[in-house]
C-alpha positions as a Python dict, from the first residue, in 0.01 Angstrom:
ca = {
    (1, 'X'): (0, 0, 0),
    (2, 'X'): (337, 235, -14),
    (3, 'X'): (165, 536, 4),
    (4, 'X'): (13, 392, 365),
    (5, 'X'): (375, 267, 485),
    (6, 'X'): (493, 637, 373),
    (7, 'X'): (204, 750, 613),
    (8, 'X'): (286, 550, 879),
    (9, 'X'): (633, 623, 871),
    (10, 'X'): (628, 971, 875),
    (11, 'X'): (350, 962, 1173),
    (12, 'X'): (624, 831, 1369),
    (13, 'X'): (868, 1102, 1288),
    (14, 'X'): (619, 1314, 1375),
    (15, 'X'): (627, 1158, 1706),
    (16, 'X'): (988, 1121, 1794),
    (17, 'X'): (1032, 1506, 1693),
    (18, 'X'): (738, 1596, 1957),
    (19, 'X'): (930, 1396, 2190),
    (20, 'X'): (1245, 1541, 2127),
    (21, 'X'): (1143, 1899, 2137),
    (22, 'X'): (1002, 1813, 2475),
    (23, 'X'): (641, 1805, 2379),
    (24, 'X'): (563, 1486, 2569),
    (25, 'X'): (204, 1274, 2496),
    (26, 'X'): (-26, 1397, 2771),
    (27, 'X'): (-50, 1089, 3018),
    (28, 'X'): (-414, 943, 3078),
    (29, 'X'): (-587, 1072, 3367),
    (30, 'X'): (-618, 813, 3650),
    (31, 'X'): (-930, 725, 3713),
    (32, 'X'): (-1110, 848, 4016),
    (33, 'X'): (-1227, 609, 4339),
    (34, 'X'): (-1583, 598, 4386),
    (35, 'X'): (-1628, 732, 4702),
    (36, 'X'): (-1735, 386, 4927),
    (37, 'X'): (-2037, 418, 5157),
    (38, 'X'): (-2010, 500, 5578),
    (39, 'X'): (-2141, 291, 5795),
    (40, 'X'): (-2468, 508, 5946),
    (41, 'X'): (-2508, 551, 6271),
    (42, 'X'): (-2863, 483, 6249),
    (43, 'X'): (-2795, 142, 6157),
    (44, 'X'): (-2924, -31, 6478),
    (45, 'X'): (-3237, 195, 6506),
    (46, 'X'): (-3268, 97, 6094),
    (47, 'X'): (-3225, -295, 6191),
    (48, 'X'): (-3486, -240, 6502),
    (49, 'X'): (-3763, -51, 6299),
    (50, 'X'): (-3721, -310, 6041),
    (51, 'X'): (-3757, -577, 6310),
    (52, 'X'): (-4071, -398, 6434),
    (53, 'X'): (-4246, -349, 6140),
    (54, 'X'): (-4225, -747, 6012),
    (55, 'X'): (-4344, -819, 6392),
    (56, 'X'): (-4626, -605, 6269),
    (57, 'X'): (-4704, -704, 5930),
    (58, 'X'): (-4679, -1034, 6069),
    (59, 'X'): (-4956, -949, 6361),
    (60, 'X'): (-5155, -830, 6075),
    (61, 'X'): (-5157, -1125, 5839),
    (62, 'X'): (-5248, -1276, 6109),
    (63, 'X'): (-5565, -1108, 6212),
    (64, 'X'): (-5636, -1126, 5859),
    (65, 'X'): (-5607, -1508, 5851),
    (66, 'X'): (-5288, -1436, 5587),
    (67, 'X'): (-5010, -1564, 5834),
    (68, 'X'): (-4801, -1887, 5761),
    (69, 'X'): (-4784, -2096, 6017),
    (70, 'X'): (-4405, -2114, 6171),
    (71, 'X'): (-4234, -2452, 6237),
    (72, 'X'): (-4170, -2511, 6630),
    (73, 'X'): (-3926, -2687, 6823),
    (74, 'X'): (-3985, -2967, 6972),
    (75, 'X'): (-4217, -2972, 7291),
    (76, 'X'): (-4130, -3152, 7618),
    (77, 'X'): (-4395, -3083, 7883),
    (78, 'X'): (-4240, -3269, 8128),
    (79, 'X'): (-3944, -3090, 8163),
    (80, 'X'): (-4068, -2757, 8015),
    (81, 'X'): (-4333, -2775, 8326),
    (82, 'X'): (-4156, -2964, 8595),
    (83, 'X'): (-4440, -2836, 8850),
    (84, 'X'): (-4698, -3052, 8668),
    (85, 'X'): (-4727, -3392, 8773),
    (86, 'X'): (-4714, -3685, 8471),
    (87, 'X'): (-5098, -3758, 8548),
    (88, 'X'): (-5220, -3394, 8543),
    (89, 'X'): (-5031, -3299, 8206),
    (90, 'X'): (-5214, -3633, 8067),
    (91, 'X'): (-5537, -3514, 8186),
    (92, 'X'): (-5499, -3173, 8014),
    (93, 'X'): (-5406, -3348, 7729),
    (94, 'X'): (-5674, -3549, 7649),
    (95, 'X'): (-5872, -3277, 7686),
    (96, 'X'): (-5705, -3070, 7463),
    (97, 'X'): (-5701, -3308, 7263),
    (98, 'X'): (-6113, -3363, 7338),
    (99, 'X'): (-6113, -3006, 7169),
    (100, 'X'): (-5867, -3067, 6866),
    (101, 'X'): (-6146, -3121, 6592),
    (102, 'X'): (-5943, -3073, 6347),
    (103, 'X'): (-5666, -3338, 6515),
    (104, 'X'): (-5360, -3091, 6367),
    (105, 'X'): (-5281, -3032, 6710),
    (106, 'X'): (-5382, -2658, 6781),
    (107, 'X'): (-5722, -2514, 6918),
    (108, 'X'): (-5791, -2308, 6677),
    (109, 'X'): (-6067, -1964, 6690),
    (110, 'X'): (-6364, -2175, 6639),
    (111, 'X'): (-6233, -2484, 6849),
    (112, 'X'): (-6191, -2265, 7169),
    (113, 'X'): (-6562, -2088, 7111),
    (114, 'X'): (-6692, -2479, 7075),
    (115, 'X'): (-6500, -2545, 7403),
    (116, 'X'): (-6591, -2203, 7611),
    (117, 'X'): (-6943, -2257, 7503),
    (118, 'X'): (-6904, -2665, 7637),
    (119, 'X'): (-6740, -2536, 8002),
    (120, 'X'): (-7052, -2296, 8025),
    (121, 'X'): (-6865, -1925, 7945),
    (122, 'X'): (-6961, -1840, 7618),
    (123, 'X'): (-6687, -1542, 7493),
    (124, 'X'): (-6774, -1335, 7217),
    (125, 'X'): (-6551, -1313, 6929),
    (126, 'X'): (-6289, -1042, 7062),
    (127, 'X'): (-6318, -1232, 7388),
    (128, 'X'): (-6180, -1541, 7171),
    (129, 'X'): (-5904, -1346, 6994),
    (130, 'X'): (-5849, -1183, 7317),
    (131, 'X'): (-5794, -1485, 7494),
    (132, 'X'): (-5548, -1641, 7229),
    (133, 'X'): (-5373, -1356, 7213),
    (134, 'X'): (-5255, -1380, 7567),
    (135, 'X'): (-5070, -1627, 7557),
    (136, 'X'): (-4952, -1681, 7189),
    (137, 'X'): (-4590, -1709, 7155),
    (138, 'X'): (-4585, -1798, 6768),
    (139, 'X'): (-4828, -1569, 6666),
    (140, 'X'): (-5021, -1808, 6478),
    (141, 'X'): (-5360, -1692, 6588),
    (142, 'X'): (-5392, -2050, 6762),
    (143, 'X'): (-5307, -2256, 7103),
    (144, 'X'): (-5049, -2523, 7073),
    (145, 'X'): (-5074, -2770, 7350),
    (146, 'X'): (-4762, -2579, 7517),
    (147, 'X'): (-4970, -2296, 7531),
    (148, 'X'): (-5263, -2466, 7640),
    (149, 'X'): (-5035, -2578, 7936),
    (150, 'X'): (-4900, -2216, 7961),
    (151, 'X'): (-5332, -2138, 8065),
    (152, 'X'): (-5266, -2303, 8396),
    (153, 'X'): (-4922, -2232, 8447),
    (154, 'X'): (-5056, -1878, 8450),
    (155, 'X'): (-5379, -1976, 8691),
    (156, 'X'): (-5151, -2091, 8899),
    (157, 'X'): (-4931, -1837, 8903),
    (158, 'X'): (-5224, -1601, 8984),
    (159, 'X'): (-5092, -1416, 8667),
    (160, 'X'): (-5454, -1421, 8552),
    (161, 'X'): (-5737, -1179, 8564),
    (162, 'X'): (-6028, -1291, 8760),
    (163, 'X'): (-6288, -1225, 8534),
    (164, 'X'): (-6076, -1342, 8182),
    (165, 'X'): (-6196, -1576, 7958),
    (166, 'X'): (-5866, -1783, 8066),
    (167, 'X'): (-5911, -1777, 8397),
    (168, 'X'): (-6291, -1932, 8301),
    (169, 'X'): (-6128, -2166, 8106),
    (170, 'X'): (-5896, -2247, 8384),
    (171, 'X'): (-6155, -2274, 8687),
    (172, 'X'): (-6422, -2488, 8475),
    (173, 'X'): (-6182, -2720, 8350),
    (174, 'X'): (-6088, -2894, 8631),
    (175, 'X'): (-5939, -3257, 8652),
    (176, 'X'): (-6062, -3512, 8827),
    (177, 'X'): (-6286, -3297, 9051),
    (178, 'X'): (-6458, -3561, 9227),
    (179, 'X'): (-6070, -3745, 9339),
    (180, 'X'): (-5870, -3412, 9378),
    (181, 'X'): (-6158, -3228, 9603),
    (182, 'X'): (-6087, -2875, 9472),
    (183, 'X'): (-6341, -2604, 9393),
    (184, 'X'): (-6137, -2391, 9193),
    (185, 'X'): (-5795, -2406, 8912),
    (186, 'X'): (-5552, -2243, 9163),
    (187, 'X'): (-5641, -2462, 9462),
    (188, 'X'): (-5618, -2778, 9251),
    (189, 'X'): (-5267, -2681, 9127),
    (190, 'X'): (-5139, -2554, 9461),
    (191, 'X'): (-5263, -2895, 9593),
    (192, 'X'): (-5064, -3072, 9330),
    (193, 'X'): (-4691, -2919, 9348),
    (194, 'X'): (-4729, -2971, 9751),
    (195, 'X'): (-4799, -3319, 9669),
    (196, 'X'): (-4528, -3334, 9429),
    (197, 'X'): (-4215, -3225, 9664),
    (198, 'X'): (-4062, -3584, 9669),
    (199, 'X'): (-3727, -3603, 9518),
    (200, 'X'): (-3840, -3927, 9329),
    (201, 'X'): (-4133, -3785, 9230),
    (202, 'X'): (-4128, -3879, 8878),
    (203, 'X'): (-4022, -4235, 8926),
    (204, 'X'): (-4279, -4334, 9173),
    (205, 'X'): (-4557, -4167, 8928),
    (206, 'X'): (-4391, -4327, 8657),
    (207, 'X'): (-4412, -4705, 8864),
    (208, 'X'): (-4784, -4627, 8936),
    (209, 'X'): (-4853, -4601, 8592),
    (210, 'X'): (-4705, -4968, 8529),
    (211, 'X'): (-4910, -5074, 8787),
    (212, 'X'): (-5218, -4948, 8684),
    (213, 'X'): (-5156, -5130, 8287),
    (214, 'X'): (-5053, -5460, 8508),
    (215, 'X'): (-5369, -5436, 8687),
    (216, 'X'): (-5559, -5388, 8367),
    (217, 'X'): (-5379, -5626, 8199),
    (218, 'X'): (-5486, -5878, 8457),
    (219, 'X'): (-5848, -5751, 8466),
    (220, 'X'): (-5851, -5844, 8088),
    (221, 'X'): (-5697, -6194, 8089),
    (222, 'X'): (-5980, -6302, 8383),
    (223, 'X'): (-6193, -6155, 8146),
    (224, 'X'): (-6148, -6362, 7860),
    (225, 'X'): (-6036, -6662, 8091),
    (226, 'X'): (-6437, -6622, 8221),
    (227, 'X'): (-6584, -6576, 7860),
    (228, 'X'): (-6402, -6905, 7754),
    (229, 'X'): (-6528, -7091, 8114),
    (230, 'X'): (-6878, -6980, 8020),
    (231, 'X'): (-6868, -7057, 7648),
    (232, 'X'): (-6718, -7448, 7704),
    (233, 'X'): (-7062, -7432, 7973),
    (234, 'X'): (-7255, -7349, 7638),
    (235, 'X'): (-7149, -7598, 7418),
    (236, 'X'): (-7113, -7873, 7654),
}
Protein backbone atom coordinates (compact mmCIF):
# COMPACT_ATOMS: atom_id res chain seq x y z
CA UNK A 1 0.00 0.00 0.00
CA UNK A 2 3.07 2.66 0.62
CA UNK A 3 4.99 1.54 -2.05
CA UNK A 4 1.71 2.50 -4.43
CA UNK A 5 1.22 6.04 -2.60
CA UNK A 6 5.20 6.43 -3.24
CA UNK A 7 4.18 5.67 -6.95
CA UNK A 8 1.57 7.86 -7.17
CA UNK A 9 3.28 10.58 -5.67
CA UNK A 10 6.17 10.70 -7.59
CA UNK A 11 3.92 10.34 -10.96
CA UNK A 12 2.77 13.65 -10.07
CA UNK A 13 6.16 15.18 -9.71
CA UNK A 14 6.80 13.83 -12.75
CA UNK A 15 4.02 15.87 -14.02
CA UNK A 16 4.43 19.24 -12.46
CA UNK A 17 8.25 19.12 -13.66
CA UNK A 18 6.93 18.46 -17.43
CA UNK A 19 4.79 21.32 -16.84
CA UNK A 20 7.26 23.48 -15.53
CA UNK A 21 9.91 22.88 -18.07
CA UNK A 22 7.24 23.80 -20.56
CA UNK A 23 6.50 20.37 -21.82
CA UNK A 24 2.73 20.79 -21.74
CA UNK A 25 0.18 17.42 -22.04
CA UNK A 26 -0.72 17.35 -25.72
CA UNK A 27 -4.49 18.55 -25.79
CA UNK A 28 -7.10 15.99 -27.33
CA UNK A 29 -7.84 16.46 -30.84
CA UNK A 30 -11.37 17.85 -31.44
CA UNK A 31 -13.35 15.74 -33.04
CA UNK A 32 -14.23 16.23 -36.64
CA UNK A 33 -18.03 17.19 -38.07
CA UNK A 34 -19.43 14.67 -40.22
CA UNK A 35 -19.85 16.30 -43.24
CA UNK A 36 -24.10 16.71 -43.41
CA UNK A 37 -25.78 15.75 -46.68
CA UNK A 38 -26.89 18.58 -49.73
CA UNK A 39 -30.02 18.80 -50.71
CA UNK A 40 -29.87 17.23 -54.60
CA UNK A 41 -31.08 18.93 -57.16
CA UNK A 42 -32.64 15.96 -58.55
CA UNK A 43 -34.88 15.81 -55.75
CA UNK A 44 -38.17 16.69 -57.59
CA UNK A 45 -37.35 14.48 -60.65
CA UNK A 46 -36.43 11.68 -57.61
CA UNK A 47 -40.03 12.45 -55.89
CA UNK A 48 -41.76 12.32 -59.60
CA UNK A 49 -40.11 8.97 -60.79
CA UNK A 50 -41.01 7.62 -57.48
CA UNK A 51 -44.56 8.88 -57.99
CA UNK A 52 -44.57 7.23 -61.43
CA UNK A 53 -43.38 4.07 -60.72
CA UNK A 54 -46.08 3.29 -57.62
CA UNK A 55 -48.76 4.66 -60.34
CA UNK A 56 -47.27 1.76 -62.20
CA UNK A 57 -46.83 -0.97 -59.88
CA UNK A 58 -50.14 -0.06 -58.87
CA UNK A 59 -51.59 -0.41 -62.71
CA UNK A 60 -49.91 -3.69 -62.54
CA UNK A 61 -51.35 -5.27 -59.42
CA UNK A 62 -54.10 -4.38 -60.85
CA UNK A 63 -54.12 -6.19 -64.12
CA UNK A 64 -52.91 -8.92 -62.11
CA UNK A 65 -56.00 -8.89 -59.83
CA UNK A 66 -53.24 -7.97 -56.80
CA UNK A 67 -54.56 -4.31 -56.23
CA UNK A 68 -56.31 -3.24 -52.90
CA UNK A 69 -59.16 -1.62 -53.35
CA UNK A 70 -58.84 2.31 -52.23
CA UNK A 71 -61.45 3.93 -49.92
CA UNK A 72 -63.51 6.83 -51.81
CA UNK A 73 -65.11 9.87 -50.82
CA UNK A 74 -68.30 10.21 -50.59
CA UNK A 75 -70.49 10.33 -53.88
CA UNK A 76 -73.20 12.95 -54.57
CA UNK A 77 -74.60 12.52 -58.08
CA UNK A 78 -76.79 15.18 -57.84
CA UNK A 79 -74.54 17.79 -57.46
CA UNK A 80 -71.45 16.04 -58.95
CA UNK A 81 -73.81 15.85 -62.30
CA UNK A 82 -76.06 18.82 -62.08
CA UNK A 83 -76.99 18.20 -65.95
CA UNK A 84 -78.78 14.96 -64.97
CA UNK A 85 -82.19 15.24 -63.97
CA UNK A 86 -83.27 13.38 -60.36
CA UNK A 87 -85.40 10.79 -62.51
CA UNK A 88 -82.70 9.94 -65.09
CA UNK A 89 -79.81 9.40 -62.40
CA UNK A 90 -82.56 6.97 -60.68
CA UNK A 91 -83.08 5.20 -63.82
CA UNK A 92 -79.33 4.59 -64.33
CA UNK A 93 -79.24 3.50 -61.04
CA UNK A 94 -81.40 0.82 -60.86
CA UNK A 95 -79.88 -0.42 -63.63
CA UNK A 96 -76.63 -0.38 -62.40
CA UNK A 97 -77.73 -1.67 -59.79
CA UNK A 98 -79.78 -4.48 -62.18
CA UNK A 99 -76.03 -5.38 -63.01
CA UNK A 100 -74.43 -5.32 -59.40
CA UNK A 101 -74.52 -9.22 -58.82
CA UNK A 102 -72.40 -9.11 -56.40
CA UNK A 103 -74.52 -6.00 -54.58
CA UNK A 104 -70.85 -4.40 -53.32
CA UNK A 105 -71.65 -1.65 -55.44
CA UNK A 106 -69.13 -1.86 -58.47
CA UNK A 107 -69.57 -3.64 -61.95
CA UNK A 108 -66.98 -5.58 -61.87
CA UNK A 109 -64.99 -7.55 -65.28
CA UNK A 110 -67.44 -10.28 -65.40
CA UNK A 111 -70.58 -8.08 -64.39
CA UNK A 112 -70.04 -5.70 -67.43
CA UNK A 113 -69.43 -8.92 -70.00
CA UNK A 114 -72.95 -10.31 -68.34
CA UNK A 115 -74.39 -6.81 -69.09
CA UNK A 116 -72.72 -6.12 -72.78
CA UNK A 117 -73.77 -9.58 -73.66
CA UNK A 118 -77.68 -8.61 -72.12
CA UNK A 119 -77.72 -5.02 -74.32
CA UNK A 120 -76.76 -7.25 -77.43
CA UNK A 121 -72.71 -6.12 -77.91
CA UNK A 122 -70.83 -8.85 -76.76
CA UNK A 123 -66.93 -7.35 -76.10
CA UNK A 124 -64.22 -9.64 -75.89
CA UNK A 125 -62.07 -9.65 -72.94
CA UNK A 126 -59.58 -6.65 -73.87
CA UNK A 127 -62.72 -4.96 -75.12
CA UNK A 128 -63.93 -5.32 -71.30
CA UNK A 129 -60.65 -4.16 -69.74
CA UNK A 130 -60.56 -1.67 -72.42
CA UNK A 131 -63.72 -0.27 -71.65
CA UNK A 132 -63.09 -0.02 -67.77
CA UNK A 133 -60.09 1.37 -68.27
CA UNK A 134 -61.51 4.47 -69.82
CA UNK A 135 -62.98 5.77 -67.43
CA UNK A 136 -61.43 4.42 -64.11
CA UNK A 137 -60.40 7.05 -61.81
CA UNK A 138 -59.41 4.68 -58.78
CA UNK A 139 -57.77 2.23 -60.66
CA UNK A 140 -59.53 -0.54 -59.16
CA UNK A 141 -60.08 -2.50 -62.32
CA UNK A 142 -63.97 -1.82 -61.68
CA UNK A 143 -66.96 0.87 -62.34
CA UNK A 144 -68.28 2.61 -59.32
CA UNK A 145 -71.67 4.02 -59.93
CA UNK A 146 -69.86 7.57 -60.38
CA UNK A 147 -68.18 6.13 -63.11
CA UNK A 148 -70.99 4.42 -64.46
CA UNK A 149 -72.56 8.00 -64.56
CA UNK A 150 -69.21 9.36 -65.96
CA UNK A 151 -70.35 6.61 -69.37
CA UNK A 152 -73.01 9.10 -70.28
CA UNK A 153 -71.59 12.16 -69.16
CA UNK A 154 -69.04 11.26 -71.80
CA UNK A 155 -71.93 10.15 -74.57
CA UNK A 156 -73.13 13.18 -74.08
CA UNK A 157 -70.33 15.04 -74.31
CA UNK A 158 -69.61 13.32 -77.68
CA UNK A 159 -66.24 12.49 -75.90
CA UNK A 160 -66.87 8.93 -77.06
CA UNK A 161 -65.76 6.86 -79.96
CA UNK A 162 -68.47 5.73 -82.18
CA UNK A 163 -67.69 2.32 -82.45
CA UNK A 164 -66.45 1.78 -78.40
CA UNK A 165 -67.78 -0.63 -76.32
CA UNK A 166 -69.01 2.55 -74.14
CA UNK A 167 -70.57 4.24 -76.57
CA UNK A 168 -72.61 0.59 -77.13
CA UNK A 169 -73.20 0.59 -73.73
CA UNK A 170 -74.41 4.09 -73.87
CA UNK A 171 -76.79 3.90 -77.07
CA UNK A 172 -78.46 0.40 -75.96
CA UNK A 173 -79.12 1.44 -72.61
CA UNK A 174 -81.55 3.83 -73.00
CA UNK A 175 -84.23 5.00 -70.38
CA UNK A 176 -87.54 5.00 -70.79
CA UNK A 177 -87.42 4.70 -74.61
CA UNK A 178 -90.94 4.32 -75.25
CA UNK A 179 -91.81 7.99 -72.91
CA UNK A 180 -88.57 9.93 -73.90
CA UNK A 181 -88.91 9.12 -77.89
CA UNK A 182 -85.14 9.01 -78.57
CA UNK A 183 -83.29 6.62 -80.88
CA UNK A 184 -79.97 7.09 -79.63
CA UNK A 185 -77.81 8.06 -75.90
CA UNK A 186 -76.81 11.58 -77.12
CA UNK A 187 -80.26 12.63 -78.36
CA UNK A 188 -81.90 11.39 -75.15
CA UNK A 189 -79.45 13.44 -73.00
CA UNK A 190 -79.49 16.54 -75.18
CA UNK A 191 -83.33 16.25 -74.85
CA UNK A 192 -83.04 16.13 -71.13
CA UNK A 193 -80.68 19.24 -70.08
CA UNK A 194 -83.04 21.40 -72.62
CA UNK A 195 -85.81 20.20 -70.58
CA UNK A 196 -84.03 20.86 -67.49
CA UNK A 197 -83.21 24.81 -67.95
CA UNK A 198 -85.78 25.91 -65.23
CA UNK A 199 -84.24 27.62 -62.34
CA UNK A 200 -86.46 25.44 -59.97
CA UNK A 201 -85.72 22.57 -61.66
CA UNK A 202 -84.93 20.42 -58.83
CA UNK A 203 -87.81 21.41 -56.66
CA UNK A 204 -90.54 20.87 -59.10
CA UNK A 205 -88.88 17.23 -59.89
CA UNK A 206 -88.51 16.82 -56.37
CA UNK A 207 -92.67 17.77 -55.79
CA UNK A 208 -93.48 15.31 -58.67
CA UNK A 209 -91.94 12.66 -56.94
CA UNK A 210 -94.29 13.31 -53.75
CA UNK A 211 -96.96 13.23 -55.95
CA UNK A 212 -96.38 10.22 -57.60
CA UNK A 213 -95.95 8.20 -53.71
CA UNK A 214 -99.40 10.24 -52.82
CA UNK A 215 -100.96 8.85 -55.80
CA UNK A 216 -99.70 5.41 -54.98
CA UNK A 217 -100.40 5.70 -51.64
CA UNK A 218 -104.00 6.34 -52.53
CA UNK A 219 -104.09 3.60 -55.21
CA UNK A 220 -103.19 1.21 -52.26
CA UNK A 221 -105.66 2.30 -49.56
CA UNK A 222 -108.75 1.83 -52.40
CA UNK A 223 -107.10 -1.25 -52.78
CA UNK A 224 -107.43 -2.72 -49.56
CA UNK A 225 -110.64 -0.54 -48.85
CA UNK A 226 -112.12 -2.90 -52.05
CA UNK A 227 -110.56 -6.25 -50.73
CA UNK A 228 -112.30 -5.60 -47.29
CA UNK A 229 -115.86 -4.45 -49.30
CA UNK A 230 -115.58 -7.74 -51.15
CA UNK A 231 -114.53 -9.98 -48.26
CA UNK A 232 -117.61 -8.61 -45.72
CA UNK A 233 -119.73 -9.66 -49.38
CA UNK A 234 -118.12 -13.21 -48.69
CA UNK A 235 -118.91 -13.81 -45.35
CA UNK A 236 -122.16 -12.19 -45.20
Amino acid sequence: MASEKLASKLQRRLHWEEVDGGLQPAPRAAPVPEPQPQPSAWAPTARADAELSAQLNRRLDINEGAARPRRCKVFHPYSEFPEFSRRLIKDLESMFKLYDAGRDGFIDLMELKLMMEKLGAPQTHLGLKSMIKEVDEDFDGKLSFREFLLIFHKAAAGELQEDSGLMALAKLSEIDVALEGVKGAKDFFEAKVQALNSASKFEAELKAEQDERKQAEEKRRLRQAAFRELKAAFST
